Amino acid sequence: GAGVSQSPRYKVTKRGQDVALRCDPISGHVSLYWYRQALGQGPEFLTYFNYEAQQDKSGLPNDRFSAERPEGSISTLTIQRTEQRDSAMYRCASSPSTATNEQFFGPGTRLTVL
Amino acid sequence: GQSLEQPSEVTAVEGAIVQINCTYQTSGFYGLSWYQQHDGGAPTFLSYNALDGLEETGRFSSFLSRSDSYGYLLLQELQMKDSASYFCAVHNTDKLIFGTGTRLQVFP
């Protein structure tokens, strides 16, 4: 079956612009996670959802970052007024539930802020 | 604070056995997972330990000692395709906290 998909795969934007990154989880997966991964580092937790409810947003760096999952399926991570330090790989993962240990990661969106 | 420490790089030859260690210090702990990530790819799940002891999955085994805040991933009969980065990750309530990763290079 289809895995986690993310779009766009690459995004180049100018400093100060807003960007929206999309995640389409595996069908039926209840839990959805957003991570940021710098080159040569492990994924850094940003936020996660169970169904449409945002359960934990403690990893969001500041209030320019927000996420939503209005219908409990597709999720959007929005970064407002982008800065160069926001450049990174943004990864989405899903799992059947929070009781499931395995998370299935998507291919990521490579964001470059000029 | 929360931290997970792994060696940055490990090298080995085909057919050998390699152990990648992970020590952690976190405010909450529900279990330890290991993920593999090839260059340019996404992390993929390898194993999970919630209790002390050894879990074996084919050529890969993972060990956990909660009292020592320590775990390791053991890779046997190494193959060239095992060259990748390996991350330990602590389950802290419902989120994962990843280590810095260990880059494994397997030589013929």
CSV table of C-alpha atoms in Angstrom, one decimal:
chain,number,residue,atom,x,y,z
A,1,GLY,CA,0.0,0.0,0.0
A,2,ALA,CA,0.9,3.7,-0.2
A,3,GLY,CA,3.3,5.0,2.3
A,4,VAL,CA,3.4,8.5,3.9
A,5,SER,CA,3.6,11.2,1.2
A,6,GLN,CA,4.7,14.8,1.6
A,7,SER,CA,4.6,17.8,-0.7
A,8,PRO,CA,6.3,19.6,-2.1
A,9,ARG,CA,9.5,17.6,-2.0
A,10,TYR,CA,11.6,20.7,-2.4
A,11,LYS,CA,10.7,24.2,-1.5
A,12,VAL,CA,12.8,27.3,-2.0
A,13,THR,CA,11.5,30.5,-0.7
A,14,LYS,CA,12.6,34.0,0.2
A,15,ARG,CA,13.1,35.2,3.7
A,16,GLY,CA,9.9,36.7,5.1
A,17,GLN,CA,7.5,34.5,3.0
A,18,ASP,CA,5.1,32.0,4.4
A,19,VAL,CA,5.3,28.3,3.5
A,20,ALA,CA,2.8,25.4,3.9
A,21,LEU,CA,4.1,21.9,3.9
A,22,ARG,CA,1.7,19.0,3.4
A,23,CYS,CA,1.7,15.5,4.9
A,24,ASP,CA,-0.6,12.7,3.7
A,25,PRO,CA,-0.3,9.9,6.2
A,26,ILE,CA,-0.9,6.2,5.6
A,27,SER,CA,-4.6,5.6,5.3
A,28,GLY,CA,-6.2,4.8,8.7
A,29,HIS,CA,-3.3,5.9,10.8
A,30,VAL,CA,-4.5,7.8,13.8
A,31,SER,CA,-1.3,9.4,14.9
A,32,LEU,CA,0.7,11.9,12.9
A,33,TYR,CA,4.0,13.5,13.8
A,34,TRP,CA,6.1,16.4,12.4
A,35,TYR,CA,9.9,16.4,12.8
A,36,ARG,CA,12.6,18.7,11.6
A,37,GLN,CA,15.9,17.1,10.6
A,38,ALA,CA,19.1,19.0,10.1
A,39,LEU,CA,21.9,17.5,8.0
A,40,GLY,CA,23.8,14.9,9.9
A,41,GLN,CA,21.4,15.0,12.9
A,42,GLY,CA,18.5,13.0,14.1
A,43,PRO,CA,14.9,14.1,13.6
A,44,GLU,CA,13.8,16.7,16.1
A,45,PHE,CA,10.2,16.4,17.4
A,46,LEU,CA,7.9,19.4,16.5
A,47,THR,CA,4.3,18.4,17.2
A,48,TYR,CA,1.9,15.5,16.9
A,49,PHE,CA,-1.8,14.8,16.4
A,50,ASN,CA,-4.2,12.0,17.4
A,51,TYR,CA,-7.0,12.2,14.9
A,52,GLU,CA,-7.6,16.0,14.5
A,53,ALA,CA,-6.5,16.9,18.0
A,54,GLN,CA,-3.0,18.4,18.4
A,55,GLN,CA,-1.8,16.6,21.5
A,56,ASP,CA,1.7,18.1,21.9
A,57,LYS,CA,3.2,21.1,20.3
A,58,SER,CA,6.1,21.6,22.7
A,59,GLY,CA,8.7,21.1,19.9
A,60,LEU,CA,7.5,24.0,17.8
A,61,PRO,CA,10.4,26.5,17.9
A,62,ASN,CA,8.3,29.6,18.1
A,63,ASP,CA,4.9,31.1,17.2
A,64,ARG,CA,5.8,31.4,13.5
A,65,PHE,CA,5.3,27.6,13.4
A,66,SER,CA,1.8,26.1,13.4
A,67,ALA,CA,0.2,22.8,12.3
A,68,GLU,CA,-3.3,21.6,11.7
A,69,ARG,CA,-5.0,18.3,10.8
A,70,PRO,CA,-8.6,19.5,10.5
A,71,GLU,CA,-10.2,16.2,9.3
A,72,GLY,CA,-7.9,13.8,11.1
A,73,SER,CA,-6.1,12.8,7.9
A,74,ILE,CA,-3.9,15.3,5.9
A,75,SER,CA,-1.9,17.7,7.9
A,76,THR,CA,-0.3,21.0,7.1
A,77,LEU,CA,2.7,22.6,8.8
A,78,THR,CA,2.9,26.3,8.2
A,79,ILE,CA,5.9,28.5,8.8
A,80,GLN,CA,5.2,32.2,8.7
A,81,ARG,CA,7.7,34.9,7.9
A,82,THR,CA,10.4,32.4,7.2
A,83,GLU,CA,14.0,32.9,8.2
A,84,GLN,CA,17.2,31.4,6.9
A,85,ARG,CA,17.5,29.3,10.1
A,86,ASP,CA,14.3,27.5,9.2
A,87,SER,CA,16.1,25.8,6.3
A,88,ALA,CA,16.0,22.1,7.0
A,89,MET,CA,14.3,18.8,6.0
A,90,TYR,CA,10.8,18.6,7.4
A,91,ARG,CA,9.6,15.1,7.9
A,92,CYS,CA,6.2,13.7,8.7
A,93,ALA,CA,5.5,10.3,10.2
A,94,SER,CA,2.4,8.4,11.0
A,95,SER,CA,1.4,5.4,13.1
A,96,PRO,CA,-1.7,3.3,13.5
A,97,SER,CA,-2.0,4.7,17.1
A,98,THR,CA,0.1,6.0,19.9
A,99,ALA,CA,0.1,2.5,21.3
A,100,THR,CA,2.1,1.4,18.2
A,101,ASN,CA,5.8,1.7,18.7
A,102,GLU,CA,6.7,2.0,15.0
A,103,GLN,CA,6.4,5.3,13.2
A,104,PHE,CA,6.4,5.3,9.4
A,105,PHE,CA,8.3,8.3,8.0
A,106,GLY,CA,7.6,10.2,4.7
A,107,PRO,CA,10.3,11.3,2.2
A,108,GLY,CA,10.4,14.8,3.7
A,109,THR,CA,10.2,18.3,2.3
A,110,ARG,CA,13.6,20.0,1.9
A,111,LEU,CA,13.0,23.7,2.7
A,112,THR,CA,15.5,26.3,1.7
A,113,VAL,CA,15.1,29.9,2.8
A,114,LEU,CA,17.2,32.4,0.9
B,1,GLY,CA,17.4,18.4,30.0
B,2,GLN,CA,17.2,15.5,27.6
B,3,SER,CA,20.1,13.9,25.8
B,4,LEU,CA,21.0,10.7,23.9
B,5,GLU,CA,24.5,9.9,23.1
B,6,GLN,CA,25.8,7.6,20.4
B,7,PRO,CA,29.2,7.3,18.7
B,8,SER,CA,29.3,9.4,15.6
B,9,GLU,CA,30.9,6.8,13.4
B,10,VAL,CA,31.6,3.1,13.3
B,11,THR,CA,33.4,1.2,10.6
B,12,ALA,CA,33.5,-2.6,10.0
B,13,VAL,CA,34.0,-5.1,7.2
B,14,GLU,CA,31.5,-7.4,5.5
B,15,GLY,CA,30.5,-10.4,7.6
B,16,ALA,CA,31.6,-8.8,10.9
B,17,ILE,CA,29.6,-7.9,14.0
B,18,VAL,CA,29.2,-4.4,15.2
B,19,GLN,CA,27.6,-2.9,18.3
B,20,ILE,CA,26.2,0.7,18.4
B,21,ASN,CA,25.7,2.0,21.9
B,22,CYS,CA,23.2,4.5,23.1
B,23,THR,CA,23.1,6.2,26.5
B,24,TYR,CA,20.2,8.4,27.4
B,25,GLN,CA,19.2,10.9,30.0
B,26,THR,CA,15.5,11.9,29.6
B,27,SER,CA,12.8,13.2,31.9
B,28,GLY,CA,10.4,10.4,30.8
B,29,PHE,CA,11.1,7.0,29.5
B,30,TYR,CA,8.7,4.4,28.0
B,31,GLY,CA,11.0,2.5,25.7
B,32,LEU,CA,13.9,2.7,23.3
B,33,SER,CA,13.6,2.3,19.5
B,34,TRP,CA,16.2,2.1,16.8
B,35,TYR,CA,15.9,3.5,13.3
B,36,GLN,CA,18.0,3.1,10.2
B,37,GLN,CA,18.4,5.9,7.6
B,38,HIS,CA,20.2,5.5,4.3
B,39,ASP,CA,21.6,8.6,2.7
B,40,GLY,CA,18.8,10.6,1.1
B,41,GLY,CA,16.2,8.3,2.5
B,42,ALA,CA,13.7,8.3,5.3
B,43,PRO,CA,14.2,6.8,8.8
B,44,THR,CA,12.9,3.2,9.0
B,45,PHE,CA,12.0,1.3,12.1
B,46,LEU,CA,14.2,-1.5,13.2
B,47,SER,CA,13.3,-2.5,16.8
B,48,TYR,CA,11.8,-1.5,20.1
B,49,ASN,CA,12.6,-2.4,23.7
B,50,ALA,CA,10.4,-1.5,26.6
B,51,LEU,CA,11.8,-4.0,29.1
B,52,ASP,CA,15.4,-5.0,30.0
B,53,GLY,CA,16.9,-7.6,27.9
B,54,LEU,CA,17.6,-8.6,24.3
B,55,GLU,CA,15.2,-8.5,21.4
B,56,GLU,CA,16.3,-10.3,18.2
B,57,THR,CA,15.0,-9.6,14.7
B,58,GLY,CA,17.0,-11.6,12.1
B,59,ARG,CA,20.5,-10.2,11.8
B,60,PHE,CA,19.7,-7.3,14.2
B,61,SER,CA,19.3,-7.4,17.9
B,62,SER,CA,18.6,-4.6,20.4
B,63,PHE,CA,19.4,-4.6,24.1
B,64,LEU,CA,18.1,-2.4,26.9
B,65,SER,CA,19.1,-1.8,30.5
B,66,ARG,CA,16.8,0.7,32.1
B,67,SER,CA,18.8,0.8,35.3
B,68,ASP,CA,21.9,1.9,33.4
B,69,SER,CA,19.9,4.2,30.9
B,70,TYR,CA,21.7,2.3,28.2
B,71,GLY,CA,21.0,0.3,25.1
B,72,TYR,CA,22.7,-1.0,22.1
B,73,LEU,CA,22.0,-2.3,18.6
B,74,LEU,CA,23.9,-5.3,17.5
B,75,LEU,CA,24.3,-6.0,13.7
B,76,GLN,CA,25.5,-9.4,12.7
B,77,GLU,CA,26.8,-10.8,9.4
B,78,LEU,CA,27.2,-7.2,8.1
B,79,GLN,CA,26.4,-6.6,4.5
B,80,MET,CA,27.3,-3.6,2.3
B,81,LYS,CA,23.7,-2.5,2.3
B,82,ASP,CA,23.9,-2.0,6.1
B,83,SER,CA,26.0,1.1,5.5
B,84,ALA,CA,23.7,3.8,6.8
B,85,SER,CA,23.0,6.0,9.8
B,86,TYR,CA,21.5,4.4,12.9
B,87,PHE,CA,19.5,6.4,15.5
B,88,CYS,CA,18.3,5.4,18.9
B,89,ALA,CA,15.2,7.1,20.0
B,90,VAL,CA,13.6,7.4,23.5
B,91,HIS,CA,9.8,7.1,23.7
B,92,ASN,CA,8.8,10.0,26.0
B,93,THR,CA,5.1,9.7,26.5
B,94,ASP,CA,3.8,9.7,22.9
B,95,LYS,CA,6.7,11.4,21.2
B,96,LEU,CA,10.2,10.2,20.1
B,97,ILE,CA,13.4,11.9,21.1
B,98,PHE,CA,16.2,10.9,18.7
B,99,GLY,CA,19.9,10.6,19.3
B,100,THR,CA,22.5,12.3,17.1
B,101,GLY,CA,23.0,9.1,15.1
B,102,THR,CA,25.8,6.8,14.3
B,103,ARG,CA,27.1,6.5,10.8
B,104,LEU,CA,28.1,2.9,9.9
B,105,GLN,CA,30.4,2.3,7.0
B,106,VAL,CA,30.8,-1.3,5.9
B,107,PHE,CA,33.8,-2.1,3.8
B,108,PRO,CA,34.3,-5.2,1.5
